[in-house]
Amino acid sequence: MNTLDDFASAKLAELDAQHLRRTLVESAREEAPWVFREGRRLLSFSCNDYLNLSHHPAVKAAAVEAIARYGAGSGGSRLVTGNHPLLGELETRLARLKRTEAACVFGSGYLANAGIVPTLAGAKDLILIDELAHACLFAGTQLSPAKTIIFRHNDVSQAEELLAAQRANFRRALLLTDGVFSMDGDRAPLAELAALCASYDVWLMSDDAHGLGVIGGGGGSVTAAGAPPVPLQMGTLSKAIGGYGGYLCASKQVIDLIKTRARTLVYSTGLPPASVAAAIAALDIIENDPLLVEKPLAKARAFTKALNLPEAQSPIVPVIIGAPEAALAASRQLAEAGFLVTAIRPPTVPAGTARLRFAFSAAHSDEDIARLAQTVRSIIGS
């Protein structure tokens, strides 16, 4: 019988042969957008801190003050002793920004999706999910006994065909999509999906992790789409907000249900007060500095224009390379030129679509972007 170490070694060798093994690389982020990695100072285009708020003096000061007053941790589940008063303030602020009645904050975006989906979809229900939705949305479907059907990326027509054929067979139905897709940077057709869901009595849920704070005047992908109300708006506090955590914005009744039945909330320690205070401070900045909010998308569009790529829809721009080893080689060449741009490989993206994923922030200068585009052109011949 193979030992556990034998099993692990064989799996690692298999991944090595396919250029798909992942390793953790120590990376110290100091003043944005710079990263210290393997003894080098690199200009990072791989960070989701789109507004650079993780280093904003007001955000850091709020976190420090919260630690000094309340300590480093929350001490328990939100339903036991971890429901700090700051959480109510944060939830009110998130609901206001998302134009919903209420909100619920989770320990992370992954925990949010892993808890929300199985709470709302049960054994007699149907889930439709975009094929390129984030892994944590798929994790939520795997934790639910509902029937799950995948539809082609942003293909509203196929989603309608599936609903026409399947909806009558199920008690309730839930449609899941990213608002901004994390590896492609494109947006979901939320207005069309909302209309479709209204026609078939389906609950629409959008994951706005990469839309909040950077499109729609900061309100995110639903606001940017001009969509009818989306009943379930999920997101994170770890991208443009610059901290950590996740949330769901919805009606008061839905949020009350989530707070009493979502297992990843009930059985997880509450978010530390410092993270909550930092998020509130970040929301203050987002709501009061519209010029800052506009910068990441403008930077991304300067890059796509320089390389004659389709105009960026978000601060995320993929450059498809193809083979994993080719993407790794291109990433190494960019590092040699002083840029950190991580190669994204399967299974994070479909086979044959390994890529360089560029993430633009408010701190990137026009000169940085012009030099990056020139370097990319020299490496891949765009």
Short mmCIF file of C-alpha atoms in Angstrom, two decimals:
data_model
loop_
_atom_site.label_atom_id
_atom_site.label_comp_id
_atom_site.label_asym_id
_atom_site.label_seq_id
_atom_site.Cartn_x
_atom_site.Cartn_y
_atom_site.Cartn_z
CA MET A 1 0.00 0.00 0.00
CA ASN A 2 1.28 3.47 -0.91
CA THR A 3 2.11 5.71 2.01
CA LEU A 4 0.76 9.21 2.31
CA ASP A 5 4.17 10.63 1.37
CA ASP A 6 4.31 8.38 -1.70
CA PHE A 7 0.91 9.64 -2.77
CA ALA A 8 1.93 13.28 -2.28
CA SER A 9 5.23 12.83 -4.09
CA ALA A 10 3.54 11.20 -7.08
CA LYS A 11 0.95 13.97 -7.33
CA LEU A 12 3.65 16.65 -7.12
CA ALA A 13 5.71 14.93 -9.82
CA GLU A 14 2.65 14.83 -12.05
CA LEU A 15 2.06 18.56 -11.53
CA ASP A 16 5.73 19.32 -12.17
CA ALA A 17 5.55 17.47 -15.49
CA GLN A 18 2.59 19.64 -16.54
CA HIS A 19 4.15 22.90 -15.26
CA LEU A 20 1.18 23.22 -12.91
CA ARG A 21 2.82 22.95 -9.49
CA ARG A 22 2.33 25.99 -7.31
CA THR A 23 4.70 27.30 -4.67
CA LEU A 24 4.44 30.08 -2.12
CA VAL A 25 6.90 32.92 -2.69
CA GLU A 26 7.60 35.28 0.20
CA SER A 27 6.42 38.73 -0.84
CA ALA A 28 6.57 41.90 1.24
CA ARG A 29 4.24 44.67 0.13
CA GLU A 30 5.35 48.02 1.44
CA GLU A 31 4.49 51.31 -0.20
CA ALA A 32 2.19 50.58 -3.16
CA PRO A 33 2.66 49.45 -5.85
CA TRP A 34 6.05 47.94 -4.95
CA VAL A 35 6.72 44.40 -3.75
CA PHE A 36 9.92 42.92 -2.36
CA ARG A 37 10.32 39.34 -3.59
CA GLU A 38 13.37 37.07 -3.66
CA GLY A 39 15.68 39.96 -2.83
CA ARG A 40 14.32 42.25 -5.54
CA ARG A 41 12.08 45.30 -5.57
CA LEU A 42 9.45 44.78 -8.27
CA LEU A 43 6.72 47.02 -9.59
CA SER A 44 3.63 44.90 -8.99
CA PHE A 45 0.84 44.49 -11.51
CA SER A 46 -0.56 41.44 -9.71
CA CYS A 47 -2.22 42.95 -6.64
CA ASN A 48 -5.96 43.38 -6.11
CA ASP A 49 -5.45 46.41 -3.84
CA TYR A 50 -6.87 48.55 -6.64
CA LEU A 51 -7.13 51.81 -4.68
CA ASN A 52 -4.02 51.14 -2.56
CA LEU A 53 -6.14 51.61 0.55
CA SER A 54 -4.29 48.91 2.47
CA HIS A 55 -1.55 51.54 2.92
CA HIS A 56 -3.73 54.63 3.23
CA PRO A 57 -2.89 56.53 6.43
CA ALA A 58 -6.54 56.85 7.49
CA VAL A 59 -7.22 53.15 6.97
CA LYS A 60 -4.11 52.11 8.90
CA ALA A 61 -4.89 54.56 11.69
CA ALA A 62 -8.41 53.15 12.05
CA ALA A 63 -7.02 49.63 12.35
CA VAL A 64 -4.40 50.66 14.91
CA GLU A 65 -6.96 52.51 17.01
CA ALA A 66 -9.29 49.49 16.97
CA ILE A 67 -6.49 47.16 18.11
CA ALA A 68 -5.51 49.52 20.91
CA ARG A 69 -9.09 49.72 22.16
CA TYR A 70 -10.54 46.27 21.38
CA GLY A 71 -7.58 43.90 20.94
CA ALA A 72 -6.37 41.80 18.04
CA GLY A 73 -9.21 39.29 17.70
CA SER A 74 -12.98 39.08 18.04
CA GLY A 75 -12.96 36.21 20.53
CA GLY A 76 -15.66 34.01 19.06
CA SER A 77 -18.40 33.39 16.54
CA ARG A 78 -20.62 36.37 15.82
CA LEU A 79 -23.50 34.47 17.45
CA VAL A 80 -21.51 33.94 20.65
CA THR A 81 -19.19 36.82 21.58
CA GLY A 82 -17.77 37.98 18.24
CA ASN A 83 -20.50 40.37 17.08
CA HIS A 84 -18.57 43.57 17.68
CA PRO A 85 -20.58 46.85 17.53
CA LEU A 86 -18.41 48.02 14.62
CA LEU A 87 -19.84 45.20 12.50
CA GLY A 88 -23.29 46.75 12.59
CA GLU A 89 -21.86 50.05 11.40
CA LEU A 90 -19.98 48.35 8.57
CA GLU A 91 -23.08 46.43 7.48
CA THR A 92 -25.13 49.63 7.41
CA ARG A 93 -22.48 51.31 5.27
CA LEU A 94 -22.27 48.38 2.82
CA ALA A 95 -26.05 48.20 2.43
CA ARG A 96 -26.16 51.94 1.74
CA LEU A 97 -23.47 51.70 -0.92
CA LYS A 98 -25.18 48.69 -2.54
CA ARG A 99 -28.68 50.21 -2.18
CA THR A 100 -30.09 47.26 -0.26
CA GLU A 101 -31.95 47.00 3.05
CA ALA A 102 -29.29 45.13 4.98
CA ALA A 103 -25.94 43.35 4.86
CA CYS A 104 -24.07 40.53 6.57
CA VAL A 105 -20.28 40.49 7.01
CA PHE A 106 -18.39 37.19 6.85
CA GLY A 107 -14.80 36.27 7.70
CA SER A 108 -13.84 36.17 4.00
CA GLY A 109 -15.36 36.20 0.54
CA TYR A 110 -14.78 32.46 0.22
CA LEU A 111 -16.62 31.84 3.49
CA ALA A 112 -19.46 34.06 2.30
CA ASN A 113 -20.09 32.13 -0.92
CA ALA A 114 -19.58 28.76 0.75
CA GLY A 115 -22.27 29.71 3.26
CA ILE A 116 -24.80 31.70 1.25
CA VAL A 117 -25.42 29.24 -1.59
CA PRO A 118 -26.28 26.13 0.46
CA THR A 119 -28.43 28.23 2.80
CA LEU A 120 -30.62 29.36 -0.10
CA ALA A 121 -30.62 26.31 -2.41
CA GLY A 122 -31.71 22.88 -1.18
CA ALA A 123 -32.41 19.38 -2.45
CA LYS A 124 -35.42 20.28 -4.60
CA ASP A 125 -33.83 23.38 -6.09
CA LEU A 126 -31.83 24.37 -9.19
CA ILE A 127 -28.58 26.32 -9.45
CA LEU A 128 -27.35 27.82 -12.73
CA ILE A 129 -23.77 29.07 -12.68
CA ASP A 130 -21.52 30.77 -15.23
CA GLU A 131 -18.68 28.47 -16.28
CA LEU A 132 -16.08 31.11 -15.37
CA ALA A 133 -17.55 32.03 -11.99
CA HIS A 134 -15.08 32.15 -9.11
CA ALA A 135 -14.03 28.93 -7.42
CA CYS A 136 -15.77 29.90 -4.17
CA LEU A 137 -19.13 30.17 -5.95
CA PHE A 138 -18.55 26.65 -7.24
CA ALA A 139 -17.59 25.62 -3.71
CA GLY A 140 -20.98 26.88 -2.57
CA THR A 141 -22.74 24.74 -5.19
CA GLN A 142 -20.76 21.68 -4.09
CA LEU A 143 -21.97 22.19 -0.51
CA SER A 144 -25.59 22.39 -1.66
CA PRO A 145 -27.73 19.35 -2.54
CA ALA A 146 -29.39 21.38 -5.31
CA LYS A 147 -29.07 20.36 -8.96
CA THR A 148 -26.27 22.43 -10.51
CA ILE A 149 -26.09 23.25 -14.22
CA ILE A 150 -23.24 25.25 -15.78
CA PHE A 151 -23.94 27.68 -18.62
CA ARG A 152 -21.49 29.13 -21.12
CA HIS A 153 -19.67 32.28 -20.05
CA ASN A 154 -21.95 35.33 -20.21
CA ASP A 155 -24.31 33.44 -22.55
CA VAL A 156 -27.75 34.73 -21.59
CA SER A 157 -29.39 32.86 -24.46
CA GLN A 158 -28.13 29.50 -23.24
CA ALA A 159 -29.12 30.33 -19.68
CA GLU A 160 -32.63 31.03 -20.95
CA GLU A 161 -32.71 27.76 -22.89
CA LEU A 162 -31.72 25.87 -19.75
CA LEU A 163 -34.35 27.62 -17.66
CA ALA A 164 -37.05 27.02 -20.27
CA ALA A 165 -36.24 23.31 -20.19
CA GLN A 166 -35.54 22.86 -16.48
CA ARG A 167 -37.15 25.54 -14.29
CA ALA A 168 -40.57 23.85 -13.97
CA ASN A 169 -38.92 20.74 -12.49
CA PHE A 170 -37.61 22.54 -9.42
CA ARG A 171 -39.07 24.31 -6.41
CA ARG A 172 -36.71 27.28 -6.42
CA ALA A 173 -33.83 28.43 -8.63
CA LEU A 174 -30.66 30.46 -8.10
CA LEU A 175 -28.39 31.93 -10.81
CA LEU A 176 -24.77 32.65 -9.86
CA THR A 177 -22.30 34.88 -11.66
CA ASP A 178 -19.35 37.13 -11.01
CA GLY A 179 -20.05 40.82 -11.58
CA VAL A 180 -16.46 41.30 -12.78
CA PHE A 181 -14.70 38.05 -13.67
CA SER A 182 -11.46 37.75 -11.74
CA MET A 183 -9.30 36.16 -14.45
CA ASP A 184 -10.78 37.76 -17.58
CA GLY A 185 -11.69 41.21 -16.28
CA ASP A 186 -14.94 41.32 -18.25
CA ARG A 187 -18.32 42.10 -16.74
CA ALA A 188 -21.44 39.99 -16.53
CA PRO A 189 -24.50 41.19 -18.51
CA LEU A 190 -26.32 41.87 -15.26
CA ALA A 191 -29.22 43.84 -16.73
CA GLU A 192 -30.04 41.01 -19.14
CA LEU A 193 -29.57 38.35 -16.46
CA ALA A 194 -31.78 40.26 -14.05
CA ALA A 195 -34.55 40.44 -16.65
CA LEU A 196 -34.17 36.74 -17.41
CA CYS A 197 -34.32 35.81 -13.74
CA ALA A 198 -37.45 37.93 -13.24
CA SER A 199 -39.15 36.09 -16.12
CA TYR A 200 -38.45 32.63 -14.69
CA ASP A 201 -38.74 33.35 -10.94
CA VAL A 202 -35.02 32.87 -10.35
CA TRP A 203 -32.93 34.55 -7.64
CA LEU A 204 -29.89 36.30 -9.12
CA MET A 205 -26.67 36.46 -7.09
CA SER A 206 -23.64 38.45 -8.24
CA ASP A 207 -20.12 38.24 -6.80
CA ASP A 208 -18.77 41.79 -6.93
CA ALA A 209 -15.35 41.14 -5.38
CA HIS A 210 -13.58 42.93 -8.25
CA GLY A 211 -16.23 45.58 -8.94
CA LEU A 212 -16.82 47.29 -5.61
CA GLY A 213 -14.90 50.54 -5.37
CA VAL A 214 -13.64 50.65 -8.94
CA ILE A 215 -16.64 50.74 -11.31
CA GLY A 216 -20.10 52.23 -11.09
CA GLY A 217 -18.77 55.24 -9.18
CA GLY A 218 -17.59 52.84 -6.51
CA GLY A 219 -20.93 51.08 -6.17
CA GLY A 220 -19.75 48.15 -8.26
CA SER A 221 -20.98 46.09 -11.16
CA VAL A 222 -24.74 46.32 -10.52
CA THR A 223 -24.58 50.12 -10.44
CA ALA A 224 -22.33 50.17 -13.51
CA ALA A 225 -24.74 47.94 -15.44
CA GLY A 226 -27.76 50.06 -14.59
CA ALA A 227 -29.38 46.76 -13.74
CA PRO A 228 -32.73 46.31 -12.01
CA PRO A 229 -32.27 45.41 -8.34
CA VAL A 230 -30.13 42.28 -7.94
CA PRO A 231 -31.49 40.58 -4.81
CA LEU A 232 -28.20 38.99 -3.71
CA GLN A 233 -25.05 41.12 -3.98
CA MET A 234 -21.98 39.50 -2.51
CA GLY A 235 -18.44 40.85 -2.38
CA THR A 236 -15.20 41.11 -0.44
CA LEU A 237 -13.37 43.60 1.73
CA SER A 238 -9.97 42.45 0.47
CA LYS A 239 -9.68 44.05 -2.96
CA ALA A 240 -10.48 47.75 -3.42
CA ILE A 241 -11.38 48.01 0.29
CA GLY A 242 -7.80 46.99 1.06
CA GLY A 243 -8.47 44.78 4.09
CA TYR A 244 -10.06 41.41 4.71
CA GLY A 245 -13.54 39.91 4.93
CA GLY A 246 -16.63 39.27 2.83
CA TYR A 247 -20.26 40.37 2.78
CA LEU A 248 -23.74 39.83 1.39
CA CYS A 249 -26.11 42.72 0.71
CA ALA A 250 -29.79 41.80 0.38
CA SER A 251 -33.22 42.36 1.92
CA LYS A 252 -33.59 42.39 5.69
CA GLN A 253 -35.45 39.06 5.64
CA VAL A 254 -32.71 37.36 3.62
CA ILE A 255 -29.95 38.77 5.82
CA ASP A 256 -31.79 37.65 8.97
CA LEU A 257 -31.97 34.13 7.52
CA ILE A 258 -28.29 34.14 6.56
CA LYS A 259 -27.27 35.25 10.05
CA THR A 260 -29.08 32.34 11.67
CA ARG A 261 -28.45 29.54 9.13
CA ALA A 262 -25.26 30.13 7.09
CA ARG A 263 -22.83 27.61 8.56
CA THR A 264 -19.72 29.57 7.57
CA LEU A 265 -20.99 32.48 9.66
CA VAL A 266 -22.44 30.50 12.57
CA TYR A 267 -19.37 28.33 13.06
CA SER A 268 -16.60 30.82 12.22
CA THR A 269 -14.87 33.36 14.42
CA GLY A 270 -16.02 36.91 13.75
CA LEU A 271 -13.86 39.35 11.82
CA PRO A 272 -11.28 41.13 14.03
CA PRO A 273 -12.29 44.68 15.04
CA ALA A 274 -9.22 46.12 13.30
CA SER A 275 -10.37 44.69 9.95
CA VAL A 276 -13.88 46.07 10.48
CA ALA A 277 -12.62 49.54 11.41
CA ALA A 278 -10.26 49.59 8.42
CA ALA A 279 -13.11 48.69 6.06
CA ILE A 280 -15.28 51.51 7.41
CA ALA A 281 -12.43 53.99 6.89
CA ALA A 282 -11.92 52.67 3.35
CA LEU A 283 -15.60 53.14 2.55
CA ASP A 284 -15.32 56.75 3.72
CA ILE A 285 -12.57 57.31 1.15
CA ILE A 286 -14.44 55.53 -1.67
CA GLU A 287 -17.60 57.55 -1.05
CA ASN A 288 -15.75 60.89 -0.89
CA ASP A 289 -13.05 60.59 -3.56
CA PRO A 290 -14.63 59.87 -6.95
CA LEU A 291 -11.42 60.75 -8.80
CA LEU A 292 -9.54 58.01 -6.94
CA VAL A 293 -12.27 55.50 -7.77
CA GLU A 294 -11.94 56.24 -11.49
CA LYS A 295 -8.18 55.71 -11.67
CA PRO A 296 -7.74 51.89 -11.78
CA LEU A 297 -10.04 51.46 -14.79
CA ALA A 298 -8.45 54.45 -16.54
CA LYS A 299 -5.00 52.90 -16.01
CA ALA A 300 -6.16 49.55 -17.38
CA ARG A 301 -7.61 51.26 -20.45
CA ALA A 302 -4.35 53.11 -21.07
CA PHE A 303 -2.62 49.71 -21.12
CA THR A 304 -5.12 48.05 -23.48
CA LYS A 305 -4.94 51.06 -25.80
CA ALA A 306 -1.15 50.90 -25.88
CA LEU A 307 -1.25 47.22 -26.88
CA ASN A 308 -4.29 47.46 -29.21
CA LEU A 309 -6.21 45.09 -26.94
CA PRO A 310 -10.00 45.23 -26.44
CA GLU A 311 -10.83 48.10 -24.12
CA ALA A 312 -10.63 47.08 -20.47
CA GLN A 313 -13.97 46.71 -18.66
CA SER A 314 -12.35 46.62 -15.21
CA PRO A 315 -8.89 47.03 -13.66
CA ILE A 316 -8.09 43.44 -14.71
CA VAL A 317 -6.54 42.75 -18.12
CA PRO A 318 -5.57 39.23 -19.22
CA VAL A 319 -3.01 38.51 -21.93
CA ILE A 320 -3.58 34.93 -23.04
CA ILE A 321 -0.36 32.99 -23.65
CA GLY A 322 -1.62 29.41 -23.99
CA ALA A 323 0.74 26.81 -22.54
CA PRO A 324 1.57 26.95 -18.82
CA GLU A 325 5.32 26.81 -19.42
CA ALA A 326 5.11 29.72 -21.88
CA ALA A 327 3.16 31.83 -19.39
CA LEU A 328 5.73 31.05 -16.67
CA ALA A 329 8.55 32.04 -19.01
CA ALA A 330 6.85 35.33 -19.89
CA SER A 331 6.33 36.06 -16.20
CA ARG A 332 10.04 35.45 -15.53
CA GLN A 333 11.02 37.80 -18.36
CA LEU A 334 8.81 40.53 -16.93
CA ALA A 335 10.41 40.01 -13.51
CA GLU A 336 13.83 40.44 -15.09
CA ALA A 337 12.59 43.80 -16.40
CA GLY A 338 11.42 44.78 -12.92
CA PHE A 339 7.70 43.88 -13.08
CA LEU A 340 5.72 41.40 -11.00
CA VAL A 341 3.03 39.85 -13.20
CA THR A 342 1.98 36.40 -12.07
CA ALA A 343 1.31 33.62 -14.58
CA ILE A 344 -2.17 32.14 -14.11
CA ARG A 345 -2.47 28.48 -15.05
CA PRO A 346 -5.08 25.70 -15.03
CA PRO A 347 -7.17 24.79 -13.14
CA THR A 348 -7.65 28.45 -12.23
CA VAL A 349 -8.27 29.09 -15.94
CA PRO A 350 -9.34 26.63 -18.67
CA ALA A 351 -6.74 24.37 -20.28
CA GLY A 352 -4.89 26.09 -23.12
CA THR A 353 -5.55 29.58 -21.75
CA ALA A 354 -2.66 30.11 -19.32
CA ARG A 355 -2.12 33.83 -19.12
CA LEU A 356 -0.53 36.87 -17.66
CA ARG A 357 -3.08 38.64 -15.45
CA PHE A 358 -2.46 42.36 -15.12
CA ALA A 359 -4.15 44.23 -12.26
CA PHE A 360 -4.00 48.03 -12.34
CA SER A 361 -4.18 50.33 -9.35
CA ALA A 362 -4.52 54.03 -8.69
CA ALA A 363 -0.82 54.17 -7.75
CA HIS A 364 0.50 53.13 -11.18
CA SER A 365 1.89 56.11 -13.06
CA ASP A 366 1.38 56.72 -16.76
CA GLU A 367 5.12 56.17 -17.21
CA ASP A 368 4.89 52.81 -15.41
CA ILE A 369 2.14 51.68 -17.73
CA ALA A 370 3.88 52.85 -20.91
CA ARG A 371 7.06 51.03 -19.91
CA LEU A 372 5.10 47.90 -19.02
CA ALA A 373 3.29 47.90 -22.38
CA GLN A 374 6.56 48.29 -24.24
CA THR A 375 8.09 45.39 -22.31
CA VAL A 376 5.07 43.15 -22.89
CA ARG A 377 5.20 43.95 -26.60
CA SER A 378 8.85 42.93 -26.77
CA ILE A 379 8.17 39.64 -24.96
CA ILE A 380 5.02 38.41 -26.70
CA GLY A 381 5.14 40.39 -29.92
CA SER A 382 1.78 42.07 -29.46
#
